[in-house]
Amino acid sequence: MAEFSLERDEFTHEVLTDGAIHKVATAGSDVTISRFGIFCFYQFSTSYSSGYRFRVLAQPRPEIRLIFVSKGQGVHIGCHRETKVFSSEESNCSFVKEGCSQDLIIPSGEACELFMLVVGLADISLPIADSQPILRNFLQTNSCSWLLDEQHMLLGMRKISVIQQILHEKKPTYLQAAYSQLKLAELFVLFLEKAGRFGSEDGSVQLRPEELERIRKVRSMLEDNLAASYSLVGLAHAVGTNEASLKKNFKAVYGTTVFGYLTACRMERAKVLLTNGQLKVALVAQEVGYKYASHFSAAFRKYFGYLPTKLLRMVVSVPAYLSGAASMEVFTCLAVL
């Protein structure tokens, strides 16, 4: 039986100003709360130790909150007795009335990564047609509820990538807020686009629980060791399935092939290492599984559209009308030549 801490950490985004980033570190957990334009987001990250209880305090207006759980099992999220249980790579959308708090409970023994996108109902205008009755009824509700009642929607590669960009992509200071707001809007659109088709033949993935668990294990294997060499046969045997089923089911869940996913993970990791400026291209190549730097550079260029050597640290002078300052602001940023 899962154990939970009796203590509860409470958070609010009501007083956040545009562009603000608030970080809270407690024993075994890290919480980031930020606002960009009409969007706010929470990033919850916990360790394997004791269970955690979080509460998002009541807000003075109704809100739509998109929930994305990238890691963890048995994560309870509820509002006004409407509670859902999430596992790794599941997502859903909740409507939270004004004056209602929302609780998040993470069991002990489970590391968790959870991203929550928040937007006020009054801040969006979606001309929902009669062909989208689920979305229409959800947006017109007057009680705390969930968009998807029967089952959660699985995270695909595109949404995973956008979340990683929101959390880790760095732009010049005067562009960071605009970039973050655009990415939050993109995540919002991607979710609602798929939710509008959810339940149709092309909008949802119907796999048996054991099949889904195999696909999740393969994804974890790839992410845990990007430098390793893999084969479809080896991965399939490692999780107790066959090559054909692995290919079909992996693409159905993540929207890309096994090796397409591996390449995306390698390239995103390589970009982080390069922008940190501590490793040369050859060493970064080895870190993400490439024996030869030339092969890595070709793959990097195909993925991003430019060579890894183009990521250089530069000192950029920004005019006052761009930075909002009365004088020239000089800062160090990462630029692409």
Short mmCIF file of C-alpha atoms in Angstrom, two decimals:
data_model
loop_
_atom_site.label_atom_id
_atom_site.label_comp_id
_atom_site.label_asym_id
_atom_site.label_seq_id
_atom_site.Cartn_x
_atom_site.Cartn_y
_atom_site.Cartn_z
CA MET A 1 0.00 0.00 0.00
CA ALA A 2 1.33 3.42 -0.98
CA GLU A 3 2.38 5.73 1.80
CA PHE A 4 1.91 9.48 1.73
CA SER A 5 3.38 12.29 3.73
CA LEU A 6 0.89 14.01 5.99
CA GLU A 7 2.47 17.32 5.09
CA ARG A 8 1.23 19.23 2.08
CA ASP A 9 2.97 21.94 0.09
CA GLU A 10 0.67 24.66 -1.23
CA PHE A 11 1.28 26.78 -4.30
CA THR A 12 -0.41 29.52 -6.24
CA HIS A 13 0.18 31.30 -9.55
CA GLU A 14 -2.26 34.12 -8.93
CA VAL A 15 0.37 36.74 -8.06
CA LEU A 16 2.95 35.76 -10.70
CA THR A 17 3.91 38.57 -13.06
CA ASP A 18 4.54 37.99 -16.75
CA GLY A 19 7.93 36.37 -17.29
CA ALA A 20 8.33 35.41 -13.63
CA ILE A 21 9.90 32.06 -12.73
CA HIS A 22 9.49 30.86 -9.15
CA LYS A 23 11.38 27.78 -7.95
CA VAL A 24 10.82 25.91 -4.70
CA ALA A 25 13.08 23.09 -3.51
CA THR A 26 12.00 20.84 -0.65
CA ALA A 27 13.34 17.52 0.64
CA GLY A 28 13.15 15.28 -2.39
CA SER A 29 11.09 17.55 -4.64
CA ASP A 30 11.50 20.56 -6.91
CA VAL A 31 8.66 22.74 -8.11
CA THR A 32 8.87 25.43 -10.79
CA ILE A 33 6.02 27.89 -11.37
CA SER A 34 6.13 30.37 -14.20
CA ARG A 35 3.95 32.73 -16.25
CA PHE A 36 4.34 33.79 -19.86
CA GLY A 37 1.53 35.87 -21.32
CA ILE A 38 -1.84 34.20 -20.73
CA PHE A 39 -0.21 30.88 -19.79
CA CYS A 40 1.20 29.62 -16.51
CA PHE A 41 2.88 26.31 -15.92
CA TYR A 42 3.95 24.10 -13.03
CA GLN A 43 6.77 21.57 -13.21
CA PHE A 44 6.77 19.02 -10.37
CA SER A 45 9.78 16.75 -9.97
CA THR A 46 10.09 14.30 -7.07
CA SER A 47 12.51 11.61 -5.95
CA TYR A 48 11.87 8.01 -4.95
CA SER A 49 11.69 8.60 -1.19
CA SER A 50 8.50 9.50 0.65
CA GLY A 51 5.19 10.34 -0.95
CA TYR A 52 4.22 13.93 -1.63
CA ARG A 53 1.08 16.02 -1.45
CA PHE A 54 0.82 19.25 -3.39
CA ARG A 55 -2.10 21.65 -3.56
CA VAL A 56 -2.68 24.35 -6.15
CA LEU A 57 -4.67 26.91 -4.20
CA ALA A 58 -8.04 28.21 -5.32
CA GLN A 59 -7.98 30.94 -7.96
CA PRO A 60 -10.49 33.78 -8.45
CA ARG A 61 -11.43 32.66 -11.98
CA PRO A 62 -12.20 29.38 -13.81
CA GLU A 63 -9.20 27.76 -15.47
CA ILE A 64 -8.28 25.01 -17.90
CA ARG A 65 -5.34 22.88 -16.75
CA LEU A 66 -3.56 20.42 -18.99
CA ILE A 67 -1.80 17.61 -17.12
CA PHE A 68 1.20 15.78 -18.58
CA VAL A 69 2.84 13.00 -16.55
CA SER A 70 6.12 11.94 -18.17
CA LYS A 71 7.30 9.74 -15.28
CA GLY A 72 5.60 8.05 -12.35
CA GLN A 73 2.85 5.63 -11.38
CA GLY A 74 -0.28 6.06 -9.29
CA VAL A 75 -0.27 9.87 -9.40
CA HIS A 76 -3.62 11.11 -8.04
CA ILE A 77 -4.89 14.48 -9.28
CA GLY A 78 -8.26 15.71 -8.15
CA CYS A 79 -10.55 18.66 -7.77
CA HIS A 80 -13.89 18.70 -5.94
CA ARG A 81 -14.09 14.89 -5.69
CA GLU A 82 -13.25 14.45 -9.39
CA THR A 83 -9.99 12.49 -9.07
CA LYS A 84 -7.98 10.77 -11.79
CA VAL A 85 -5.01 8.42 -11.44
CA PHE A 86 -2.14 8.93 -13.87
CA SER A 87 0.79 6.79 -14.93
CA SER A 88 3.87 7.57 -16.99
CA GLU A 89 3.22 9.19 -20.39
CA GLU A 90 -0.44 9.99 -19.79
CA SER A 91 -2.20 13.32 -20.18
CA ASN A 92 -5.62 14.84 -19.63
CA CYS A 93 -7.30 18.21 -19.17
CA SER A 94 -9.21 19.48 -16.16
CA PHE A 95 -11.64 22.35 -15.76
CA VAL A 96 -11.24 23.99 -12.34
CA LYS A 97 -13.91 26.39 -11.14
CA GLU A 98 -13.09 29.63 -9.39
CA GLY A 99 -12.67 29.07 -5.66
CA CYS A 100 -11.66 25.41 -6.04
CA SER A 101 -8.25 24.04 -5.12
CA GLN A 102 -6.61 21.09 -6.87
CA ASP A 103 -4.66 18.33 -5.11
CA LEU A 104 -1.77 16.26 -6.46
CA ILE A 105 -0.70 13.13 -4.57
CA ILE A 106 2.43 11.18 -5.51
CA PRO A 107 2.99 7.81 -3.80
CA SER A 108 6.22 6.80 -2.12
CA GLY A 109 8.72 4.75 -4.07
CA GLU A 110 7.87 6.57 -7.29
CA ALA A 111 9.94 9.27 -8.96
CA CYS A 112 7.60 11.64 -10.74
CA GLU A 113 7.86 14.26 -13.48
CA LEU A 114 4.66 16.23 -14.01
CA PHE A 115 4.00 19.30 -16.17
CA MET A 116 0.80 21.33 -15.77
CA LEU A 117 -0.21 24.05 -18.24
CA VAL A 118 -2.73 26.59 -16.90
CA VAL A 119 -4.83 29.13 -18.79
CA GLY A 120 -7.84 31.15 -17.71
CA LEU A 121 -11.09 30.32 -19.48
CA ALA A 122 -11.66 34.01 -20.20
CA ASP A 123 -8.24 34.29 -21.86
CA ILE A 124 -9.02 31.93 -24.74
CA SER A 125 -11.60 32.04 -27.49
CA LEU A 126 -12.17 28.80 -29.37
CA PRO A 127 -15.01 28.75 -31.93
CA ILE A 128 -15.87 25.12 -31.26
CA ALA A 129 -18.17 23.67 -33.94
CA ASP A 130 -20.97 21.19 -33.39
CA SER A 131 -18.64 18.55 -34.78
CA GLN A 132 -16.64 18.83 -31.51
CA PRO A 133 -19.32 18.13 -28.87
CA ILE A 134 -16.86 16.88 -26.23
CA LEU A 135 -14.75 20.03 -26.37
CA ARG A 136 -17.80 22.28 -26.61
CA ASN A 137 -19.51 20.76 -23.58
CA PHE A 138 -16.27 20.79 -21.60
CA LEU A 139 -15.61 24.49 -22.24
CA GLN A 140 -19.21 25.38 -21.36
CA THR A 141 -19.31 23.44 -18.11
CA ASN A 142 -19.88 25.09 -14.76
CA SER A 143 -18.35 22.43 -12.52
CA CYS A 144 -14.92 20.90 -11.96
CA SER A 145 -14.51 18.12 -14.48
CA TRP A 146 -12.16 16.25 -16.81
CA LEU A 147 -12.18 16.47 -20.58
CA LEU A 148 -11.48 12.76 -21.10
CA ASP A 149 -13.62 10.62 -18.79
CA GLU A 150 -12.96 7.07 -19.91
CA GLN A 151 -9.20 7.05 -20.38
CA HIS A 152 -6.21 9.36 -20.52
CA MET A 153 -4.48 10.36 -23.72
CA LEU A 154 -0.94 9.12 -24.27
CA LEU A 155 1.90 11.57 -24.71
CA GLY A 156 3.32 11.59 -28.21
CA MET A 157 6.79 12.57 -29.32
CA ARG A 158 5.73 16.06 -30.42
CA LYS A 159 4.26 17.02 -27.04
CA ILE A 160 7.21 15.50 -25.19
CA SER A 161 9.59 17.52 -27.37
CA VAL A 162 7.67 20.78 -26.82
CA ILE A 163 7.67 20.30 -23.04
CA GLN A 164 11.42 19.74 -23.11
CA GLN A 165 11.85 22.92 -25.19
CA ILE A 166 9.77 24.92 -22.70
CA LEU A 167 11.86 23.70 -19.80
CA HIS A 168 15.34 23.68 -21.31
CA GLU A 169 15.59 25.71 -24.53
CA LYS A 170 17.47 28.95 -23.96
CA LYS A 171 17.04 32.03 -26.14
CA PRO A 172 18.51 35.52 -25.90
CA THR A 173 17.05 37.31 -22.89
CA TYR A 174 14.84 39.66 -24.92
CA LEU A 175 13.32 36.69 -26.80
CA GLN A 176 12.95 34.11 -24.02
CA ALA A 177 9.49 35.19 -22.83
CA ALA A 178 8.08 35.35 -26.35
CA TYR A 179 9.56 31.93 -27.17
CA SER A 180 8.15 30.35 -24.01
CA GLN A 181 4.69 31.80 -24.64
CA LEU A 182 4.69 30.48 -28.21
CA LYS A 183 5.74 27.01 -27.06
CA LEU A 184 3.07 26.94 -24.35
CA ALA A 185 0.49 27.91 -26.97
CA GLU A 186 1.82 25.17 -29.26
CA LEU A 187 1.47 22.58 -26.49
CA PHE A 188 -2.08 23.78 -25.82
CA VAL A 189 -3.00 23.46 -29.51
CA LEU A 190 -1.35 20.04 -29.91
CA PHE A 191 -3.28 18.66 -26.96
CA LEU A 192 -6.68 20.02 -27.98
CA GLU A 193 -6.12 18.99 -31.60
CA LYS A 194 -5.62 15.37 -30.60
CA ALA A 195 -8.30 15.53 -27.92
CA GLY A 196 -10.78 16.62 -30.58
CA ARG A 197 -10.08 13.37 -32.43
CA PHE A 198 -9.73 11.22 -29.33
CA GLY A 199 -11.77 8.03 -29.57
CA SER A 200 -11.70 8.04 -33.37
CA GLU A 201 -9.60 5.55 -35.27
CA ASP A 202 -6.72 7.97 -35.76
CA GLY A 203 -7.08 9.89 -32.51
CA SER A 204 -6.42 7.26 -29.86
CA VAL A 205 -4.19 4.27 -29.40
CA GLN A 206 -5.87 1.11 -28.17
CA LEU A 207 -3.28 -1.27 -26.74
CA ARG A 208 -3.62 -3.90 -24.08
CA PRO A 209 -2.01 -2.84 -20.77
CA GLU A 210 0.82 -5.35 -21.16
CA GLU A 211 1.55 -4.13 -24.69
CA LEU A 212 1.65 -0.53 -23.54
CA GLU A 213 3.96 -1.44 -20.68
CA ARG A 214 6.39 -3.08 -23.13
CA ILE A 215 6.47 0.07 -25.24
CA ARG A 216 7.11 2.19 -22.16
CA LYS A 217 9.98 -0.09 -21.12
CA VAL A 218 11.60 0.29 -24.53
CA ARG A 219 11.31 4.06 -24.31
CA SER A 220 12.92 4.02 -20.85
CA MET A 221 15.75 1.80 -22.09
CA LEU A 222 16.53 4.25 -24.88
CA GLU A 223 16.41 7.32 -22.66
CA ASP A 224 18.47 5.76 -19.87
CA ASN A 225 21.43 4.96 -22.13
CA LEU A 226 21.62 7.15 -25.23
CA ALA A 227 25.19 6.03 -25.96
CA ALA A 228 24.33 2.34 -26.33
CA SER A 229 23.86 0.52 -29.63
CA TYR A 230 20.41 -0.96 -30.22
CA SER A 231 18.64 -3.28 -32.62
CA LEU A 232 14.91 -3.79 -33.03
CA VAL A 233 15.32 -7.51 -32.45
CA GLY A 234 17.30 -6.96 -29.26
CA LEU A 235 14.84 -4.40 -27.88
CA ALA A 236 11.86 -6.58 -28.75
CA HIS A 237 13.36 -9.64 -27.03
CA ALA A 238 14.30 -7.55 -23.99
CA VAL A 239 10.64 -6.70 -23.32
CA GLY A 240 9.11 -9.99 -24.43
CA THR A 241 7.61 -9.13 -27.81
CA ASN A 242 8.53 -9.46 -31.48
CA GLU A 243 10.04 -6.97 -33.91
CA ALA A 244 6.86 -6.39 -35.93
CA SER A 245 4.74 -5.67 -32.85
CA LEU A 246 7.37 -3.36 -31.41
CA LYS A 247 7.59 -1.32 -34.63
CA LYS A 248 3.83 -1.03 -34.98
CA ASN A 249 2.98 -0.28 -31.36
CA PHE A 250 5.85 2.13 -30.72
CA LYS A 251 4.87 4.30 -33.68
CA ALA A 252 1.21 4.15 -32.66
CA VAL A 253 2.04 5.48 -29.19
CA TYR A 254 4.79 8.01 -29.93
CA GLY A 255 4.08 8.94 -33.53
CA THR A 256 7.57 8.03 -34.70
CA THR A 257 9.76 4.98 -35.14
CA VAL A 258 11.95 3.49 -32.43
CA PHE A 259 15.09 4.88 -34.02
CA GLY A 260 13.40 8.17 -34.87
CA TYR A 261 12.68 8.56 -31.17
CA LEU A 262 16.23 7.57 -30.24
CA THR A 263 17.66 10.11 -32.69
CA ALA A 264 15.42 12.86 -31.30
CA CYS A 265 16.54 12.08 -27.74
CA ARG A 266 20.19 12.02 -28.78
CA MET A 267 19.98 15.31 -30.65
CA GLU A 268 18.12 17.13 -27.87
CA ARG A 269 20.65 15.87 -25.33
CA ALA A 270 23.55 16.83 -27.60
CA LYS A 271 22.19 20.36 -27.94
CA VAL A 272 22.05 20.74 -24.16
CA LEU A 273 25.65 19.53 -23.83
CA LEU A 274 26.84 21.84 -26.60
CA THR A 275 25.07 24.91 -25.23
CA ASN A 276 26.62 24.30 -21.83
CA GLY A 277 29.92 24.92 -23.57
CA GLN A 278 31.87 22.37 -21.56
CA LEU A 279 32.36 19.62 -24.17
CA LYS A 280 33.73 19.66 -27.68
CA VAL A 281 31.78 18.23 -30.59
CA ALA A 282 33.74 14.96 -30.64
CA LEU A 283 33.07 14.32 -26.95
CA VAL A 284 29.40 15.21 -27.30
CA ALA A 285 29.17 12.75 -30.20
CA GLN A 286 30.49 9.97 -27.97
CA GLU A 287 28.13 10.93 -25.15
CA VAL A 288 25.12 10.37 -27.39
CA GLY A 289 26.26 7.20 -29.12
CA TYR A 290 28.22 8.29 -32.20
CA LYS A 291 31.66 6.82 -32.76
CA TYR A 292 32.59 9.36 -35.40
CA ALA A 293 32.08 13.11 -35.02
CA SER A 294 31.39 13.45 -38.76
CA HIS A 295 28.42 11.07 -38.52
CA PHE A 296 27.13 12.96 -35.50
CA SER A 297 27.48 16.32 -37.25
CA ALA A 298 25.55 15.04 -40.27
CA ALA A 299 22.74 13.73 -38.04
CA PHE A 300 22.69 16.96 -36.02
CA ARG A 301 22.42 19.06 -39.18
CA LYS A 302 19.63 16.88 -40.55
CA TYR A 303 17.70 17.25 -37.30
CA PHE A 304 18.26 20.94 -36.49
CA GLY A 305 19.17 22.38 -39.88
CA TYR A 306 22.64 23.56 -38.89
CA LEU A 307 25.94 22.07 -37.80
CA PRO A 308 26.82 21.65 -34.11
CA THR A 309 29.86 23.87 -34.61
CA LYS A 310 27.48 26.78 -35.23
CA LEU A 311 26.50 26.82 -31.58
CA LEU A 312 28.94 29.37 -30.20
CA ARG A 313 28.94 31.61 -27.20
CA MET A 314 28.75 35.22 -28.26
CA VAL A 315 28.34 38.59 -26.61
CA VAL A 316 25.32 40.26 -28.14
CA SER A 317 24.39 43.90 -27.75
CA VAL A 318 20.64 44.47 -27.74
CA PRO A 319 19.12 47.86 -28.56
CA ALA A 320 17.10 49.49 -25.82
CA TYR A 321 13.87 49.30 -27.80
CA LEU A 322 14.20 45.49 -27.86
CA SER A 323 15.30 44.97 -24.29
CA GLY A 324 12.93 47.49 -22.75
CA ALA A 325 15.85 49.13 -20.96
CA ALA A 326 16.78 52.78 -21.13
CA SER A 327 20.30 51.91 -22.17
CA MET A 328 22.04 49.24 -24.14
CA GLU A 329 21.82 45.82 -22.47
CA VAL A 330 24.79 43.56 -23.00
CA PHE A 331 24.48 39.92 -22.13
CA THR A 332 25.90 36.55 -23.01
CA CYS A 333 23.63 34.28 -25.01
CA LEU A 334 23.76 31.34 -27.34
CA ALA A 335 23.46 32.24 -30.97
CA VAL A 336 23.32 30.36 -34.22
CA LEU A 337 25.57 31.82 -36.87
#
